[in-house]
Short mmCIF file of C-alpha atoms and ligand atoms in Angstrom, two decimals:
data_model
loop_
_atom_site.label_atom_id
_atom_site.label_comp_id
_atom_site.label_asym_id
_atom_site.label_seq_id
_atom_site.Cartn_x
_atom_site.Cartn_y
_atom_site.Cartn_z
CA MET J 1 109.05 95.58 35.09
CA GLU J 2 105.78 97.35 35.89
CA ALA J 3 102.81 98.86 33.99
CA LEU J 4 99.49 100.21 34.94
CA GLY J 5 96.78 98.03 33.60
CA ILE J 6 93.49 99.65 33.29
CA ASP J 7 90.19 97.60 32.66
CA VAL J 8 87.20 99.65 31.47
CA GLY J 9 83.76 98.32 31.97
CA GLY J 10 80.00 99.05 31.42
CA SER J 11 79.76 99.71 35.46
CA GLY J 12 83.35 100.18 36.40
CA ILE J 13 86.75 101.23 35.69
CA LYS J 14 89.62 99.42 37.62
CA ALA J 15 93.52 99.89 37.53
CA ALA J 16 96.50 98.73 39.37
CA PRO J 17 100.11 98.54 38.72
CA VAL J 18 101.06 95.04 37.81
CA ASP J 19 104.43 93.24 38.18
CA LEU J 20 104.85 92.01 34.34
CA HIS J 21 106.90 88.80 35.81
CA THR J 22 104.39 87.62 38.13
CA GLY J 23 101.16 89.09 37.26
CA LYS J 24 100.69 90.24 40.98
CA ARG J 25 99.48 93.61 41.51
CA ILE J 26 101.99 95.72 43.19
CA ARG J 27 99.37 98.05 44.58
CA LYS J 28 95.83 97.68 46.14
CA ARG J 29 93.47 98.01 43.03
CA LYS J 30 91.23 101.12 42.79
CA ARG J 31 87.73 101.46 41.22
CA ILE J 32 85.75 104.21 39.86
CA ALA J 33 82.22 103.71 38.68
CA THR J 34 82.02 104.27 34.94
CA PRO J 35 80.55 107.73 34.19
CA GLN J 36 76.98 107.87 32.30
CA PRO J 37 77.00 108.45 29.79
CA SER J 38 80.05 106.89 29.14
CA THR J 39 81.70 108.72 26.66
CA PRO J 40 85.19 108.80 25.73
CA GLU J 41 85.74 112.28 27.43
CA ALA J 42 83.99 111.11 30.74
CA VAL J 43 86.14 108.07 30.70
CA TYR J 44 89.19 109.69 29.79
CA ASP J 45 88.86 112.06 32.92
CA VAL J 46 88.21 108.89 35.14
CA ILE J 47 91.51 107.40 33.78
CA GLU J 48 93.24 110.50 34.17
CA GLU J 49 92.31 110.33 37.83
CA LEU J 50 93.35 106.84 38.01
CA VAL J 51 96.72 107.49 36.75
CA ALA J 52 97.06 110.51 38.86
CA SER J 53 96.23 108.59 42.02
CA PHE J 54 99.01 105.93 41.54
CA ASP J 55 101.25 109.09 40.43
CA TRP J 56 102.24 106.50 37.62
CA ARG J 57 104.48 107.75 35.10
CA GLY J 58 105.54 104.51 33.10
CA PRO J 59 103.71 102.31 30.43
CA ILE J 60 99.89 102.06 30.52
CA GLY J 61 97.54 99.40 28.90
CA CYS J 62 93.85 99.88 28.63
CA ALA J 63 91.22 97.28 27.73
CA VAL J 64 87.86 98.11 26.88
CA PRO J 65 84.66 96.06 25.70
CA SER J 66 85.21 97.21 21.68
CA VAL J 67 87.06 95.52 18.72
CA VAL J 68 90.38 97.54 18.45
CA ARG J 69 92.52 98.07 15.78
CA ASN J 70 95.98 99.92 15.75
CA GLY J 71 94.50 102.09 18.56
CA VAL J 72 91.19 102.71 16.88
CA VAL J 73 87.91 101.60 18.51
CA TYR J 74 85.58 99.75 16.02
CA THR J 75 82.46 98.66 18.51
CA ALA J 76 81.33 99.71 21.73
CA ALA J 77 79.23 96.83 23.35
CA ASN J 78 78.73 98.05 27.02
CA ILE J 79 79.75 102.02 26.83
CA ASP J 80 78.71 105.00 24.59
CA ASP J 81 78.71 104.57 21.10
CA SER J 82 80.49 107.71 20.60
CA TRP J 83 83.52 105.69 21.12
CA ILE J 84 83.27 104.23 17.74
CA GLY J 85 85.82 105.55 15.19
CA ARG J 86 87.73 106.97 17.97
CA ASN J 87 91.70 106.51 18.02
CA ALA J 88 91.52 106.40 21.81
CA ALA J 89 95.30 104.94 22.08
CA SER J 90 96.71 108.08 20.56
CA GLU J 91 93.80 110.46 22.53
CA LEU J 92 95.04 109.11 25.59
CA THR J 93 98.59 108.85 25.14
CA GLY J 94 98.38 112.42 24.35
CA ARG J 95 96.23 113.21 27.82
CA LEU J 96 98.45 111.28 29.51
CA GLY J 97 102.01 112.10 28.43
CA HIS J 98 102.67 108.50 28.61
CA PRO J 99 102.35 105.57 25.92
CA VAL J 100 99.03 103.82 26.33
CA HIS J 101 98.27 100.44 24.58
CA LEU J 102 94.82 99.76 24.00
CA LEU J 103 93.22 96.45 23.48
CA ASN J 104 89.80 94.26 23.74
CA ASP J 105 89.29 93.40 27.12
CA ALA J 106 88.45 89.64 26.51
CA ASP J 107 91.78 89.61 24.40
CA ALA J 108 93.61 91.19 27.65
CA ALA J 109 92.17 88.53 29.83
CA GLY J 110 93.19 86.09 27.50
CA LEU J 111 96.78 87.23 27.45
CA ALA J 112 97.21 87.16 31.13
CA GLU J 113 95.85 83.71 31.32
CA ASN J 114 98.13 82.83 28.29
CA VAL J 115 101.26 83.88 29.79
CA LEU J 116 101.09 83.39 33.40
CA GLY J 117 97.75 81.46 34.12
CA ALA J 118 95.36 78.98 32.87
CA ALA J 119 96.34 78.59 29.40
CA ARG J 120 100.25 78.80 30.23
CA ASP J 121 101.26 75.37 29.24
CA LEU J 122 98.16 74.26 26.86
CA ASP J 123 98.91 73.78 23.25
CA GLY J 124 96.36 73.51 20.28
CA VAL J 125 93.43 75.97 20.01
CA VAL J 126 92.36 77.52 23.09
CA ILE J 127 89.24 79.44 23.71
CA LEU J 128 89.16 81.69 26.60
CA LEU J 129 85.70 82.98 27.16
CA THR J 130 84.83 85.86 29.85
CA LEU J 131 81.41 85.35 31.40
CA GLY J 132 80.21 88.64 32.83
CA THR J 133 77.63 91.52 31.74
CA GLY J 134 78.60 90.10 28.08
CA ILE J 135 80.72 87.63 26.73
CA GLY J 136 84.05 88.25 25.51
CA SER J 137 86.52 85.56 23.92
CA ALA J 138 89.92 85.34 23.14
CA ILE J 139 91.41 82.42 20.63
CA PHE J 140 94.82 81.48 20.61
CA THR J 141 96.70 78.82 18.46
CA ASP J 142 99.72 77.54 20.11
CA GLY J 143 99.99 80.73 22.29
CA VAL J 144 99.11 83.15 19.34
CA LEU J 145 96.16 85.33 19.51
CA VAL J 146 93.89 85.78 17.10
CA PRO J 147 92.65 89.50 18.13
CA ASN J 148 89.03 90.95 18.48
CA THR J 149 87.03 87.72 17.80
CA GLU J 150 83.25 88.69 19.34
CA LEU J 151 81.81 85.23 20.02
CA GLY J 152 79.43 86.68 22.64
CA HIS J 153 77.46 88.14 19.71
CA LEU J 154 77.10 84.80 17.58
CA GLU J 155 73.43 84.54 17.00
CA PHE J 156 72.20 81.90 19.08
CA ARG J 157 68.38 81.08 20.29
CA GLY J 158 67.00 83.91 17.93
CA GLY J 159 69.29 86.70 19.60
CA ASP J 160 72.97 87.67 20.84
CA ALA J 161 74.48 84.67 22.67
CA GLU J 162 75.62 87.04 25.40
CA HIS J 163 72.01 87.73 26.30
CA TYR J 164 71.36 84.18 26.74
CA ALA J 165 74.37 82.83 28.60
CA ALA J 166 76.25 85.43 29.90
CA ALA J 167 76.63 85.55 33.79
CA ARG J 168 74.55 88.86 33.86
CA VAL J 169 71.43 86.32 33.44
CA VAL J 170 72.31 84.86 37.15
CA ALA J 171 72.76 88.29 38.28
CA ALA J 172 69.14 89.02 36.79
CA GLY J 173 67.81 86.30 38.71
CA LEU J 174 68.23 82.93 36.89
CA ASP J 175 69.44 80.32 39.25
CA GLN J 176 73.21 79.23 38.51
CA ALA J 177 72.05 75.51 37.54
CA ALA J 178 69.63 76.81 34.79
CA TRP J 179 72.22 79.29 33.51
CA ALA J 180 74.92 76.31 33.73
CA LEU J 181 72.58 74.53 31.10
CA ARG J 182 72.40 77.51 28.98
CA LEU J 183 76.09 77.72 29.31
CA ASN J 184 76.56 74.24 28.23
CA GLU J 185 74.36 74.36 25.00
CA TYR J 186 76.38 77.77 24.05
CA LEU J 187 79.78 75.83 24.33
CA GLN J 188 78.34 72.99 22.44
CA TYR J 189 77.50 75.67 19.54
CA VAL J 190 80.57 77.35 19.49
CA GLU J 191 82.50 74.04 19.54
CA SER J 192 80.06 73.16 16.12
CA VAL J 193 81.69 75.92 14.37
CA LEU J 194 84.92 76.18 15.75
CA PRO J 195 86.34 73.18 17.69
CA PRO J 196 88.94 74.02 20.31
CA ASP J 197 91.16 72.01 22.17
CA TYR J 198 90.43 73.44 25.55
CA PHE J 199 87.88 76.09 26.76
CA ILE J 200 89.10 78.49 29.61
CA LEU J 201 86.05 80.29 31.80
CA GLY J 202 86.66 83.44 33.10
CA GLY J 203 84.93 86.45 34.68
CA GLY J 204 83.91 86.41 38.33
CA ILE J 205 81.33 83.56 38.05
CA SER J 206 84.41 81.12 37.20
CA LYS J 207 85.13 81.03 41.05
CA ASN J 208 81.94 78.73 41.30
CA PHE J 209 83.30 76.42 38.48
CA ASP J 210 83.16 73.28 40.58
CA GLN J 211 79.52 73.87 41.16
CA TYR J 212 78.48 73.48 37.68
CA SER J 213 81.30 71.77 35.85
CA SER J 214 79.49 68.60 36.14
CA VAL J 215 77.06 69.58 33.46
CA LEU J 216 79.33 70.97 30.68
CA ASP J 217 79.53 68.56 28.23
CA THR J 218 81.82 69.25 25.28
CA ARG J 219 84.54 67.39 23.47
CA ALA J 220 87.03 70.24 24.53
CA GLU J 221 88.35 70.24 27.89
CA VAL J 222 86.78 72.87 30.11
CA VAL J 223 88.83 74.79 32.46
CA PRO J 224 88.40 77.75 34.85
CA ALA J 225 90.45 81.00 34.53
CA ARG J 226 93.11 81.62 37.05
CA PHE J 227 92.86 85.26 37.32
CA ARG J 228 88.97 85.71 36.91
CA ASN J 229 87.94 89.48 37.28
CA ARG J 230 91.77 90.39 37.64
CA ALA J 231 92.64 89.21 34.12
CA GLY J 232 91.61 92.38 32.29
CA ILE J 233 93.86 94.49 34.32
CA ILE J 234 96.85 92.08 34.37
CA GLY J 235 96.71 91.39 30.59
CA ALA J 236 96.45 95.13 29.69
CA ALA J 237 99.69 95.80 31.74
CA LEU J 238 101.13 92.69 29.69
CA ALA J 239 100.02 94.17 26.37
CA THR J 240 102.42 97.26 26.79
CA GLY J 241 104.97 94.56 25.59
CA GLY J 242 107.34 94.76 28.75
CA VAL J 243 107.49 91.08 29.54
CA ALA J 244 109.44 88.23 27.58
C1 BGC W 1 81.91 92.98 23.62
C2 BGC W 1 83.16 92.42 23.78
C3 BGC W 1 83.86 92.31 24.96
C4 BGC W 1 82.46 91.58 26.04
C5 BGC W 1 83.03 91.52 27.32
C6 BGC W 1 81.23 92.02 24.51
O1 BGC W 1 79.58 92.65 24.57
O2 BGC W 1 81.57 92.95 22.10
O3 BGC W 1 84.09 93.19 22.87
O4 BGC W 1 85.05 91.60 25.05
O5 BGC W 1 81.42 91.82 25.57
O6 BGC W 1 82.77 92.71 27.84
#
């Protein structure tokens, strides 16, 4: 079985058809820059273009940087505020003529890691954190997702934790070693309020995990994600429900 996975981010909208049994993308991923302002209509236009470019006629999963309940968007972190209150799942389904499953991007990434990746054989409480422009979180307990957690927005050091410890601070010029110390402080903070058995670190910067893992000092074991930046697309595809 296959589904089209779409990952809407603040800077790019990425899509690829995914084999739901292996998590492999069966066609090369396509990316279109996120329109500005990133209103629902402007993003729907891009999604429609991506769906047409794959000539896709099957199930579609779409990950967004938002709290999503029953298809309705409740928050908008790196996309336009006008998403809030919209039933984007039913609007996209109507527009594309195929069922669209909508979910939070970190929950999608967590799903990919849980079903096919780094969390596959982990029992207990697992917290996946996506480290990118923001910090997304997905919490699993014995493989069951607690959806829509927003641990990147915990107040930490006088502001939003993601402003302090997301990977974007490295992109903005802080060196990786200094960032890793911030990440360690943040993980210890999360652990003090919600102690997991494992942290899984995702996002592009997880490919450098070996360069900074030695400074991470938590009781929970910390492991790098398997799918990194691909996890959103893969998890969005898996969320369509086509896999056992
Ligand atoms: C958003 C989350 C999202 C994360 C990663 C945060 O700013 O609030 O919903 O998962 O960024 O994109």
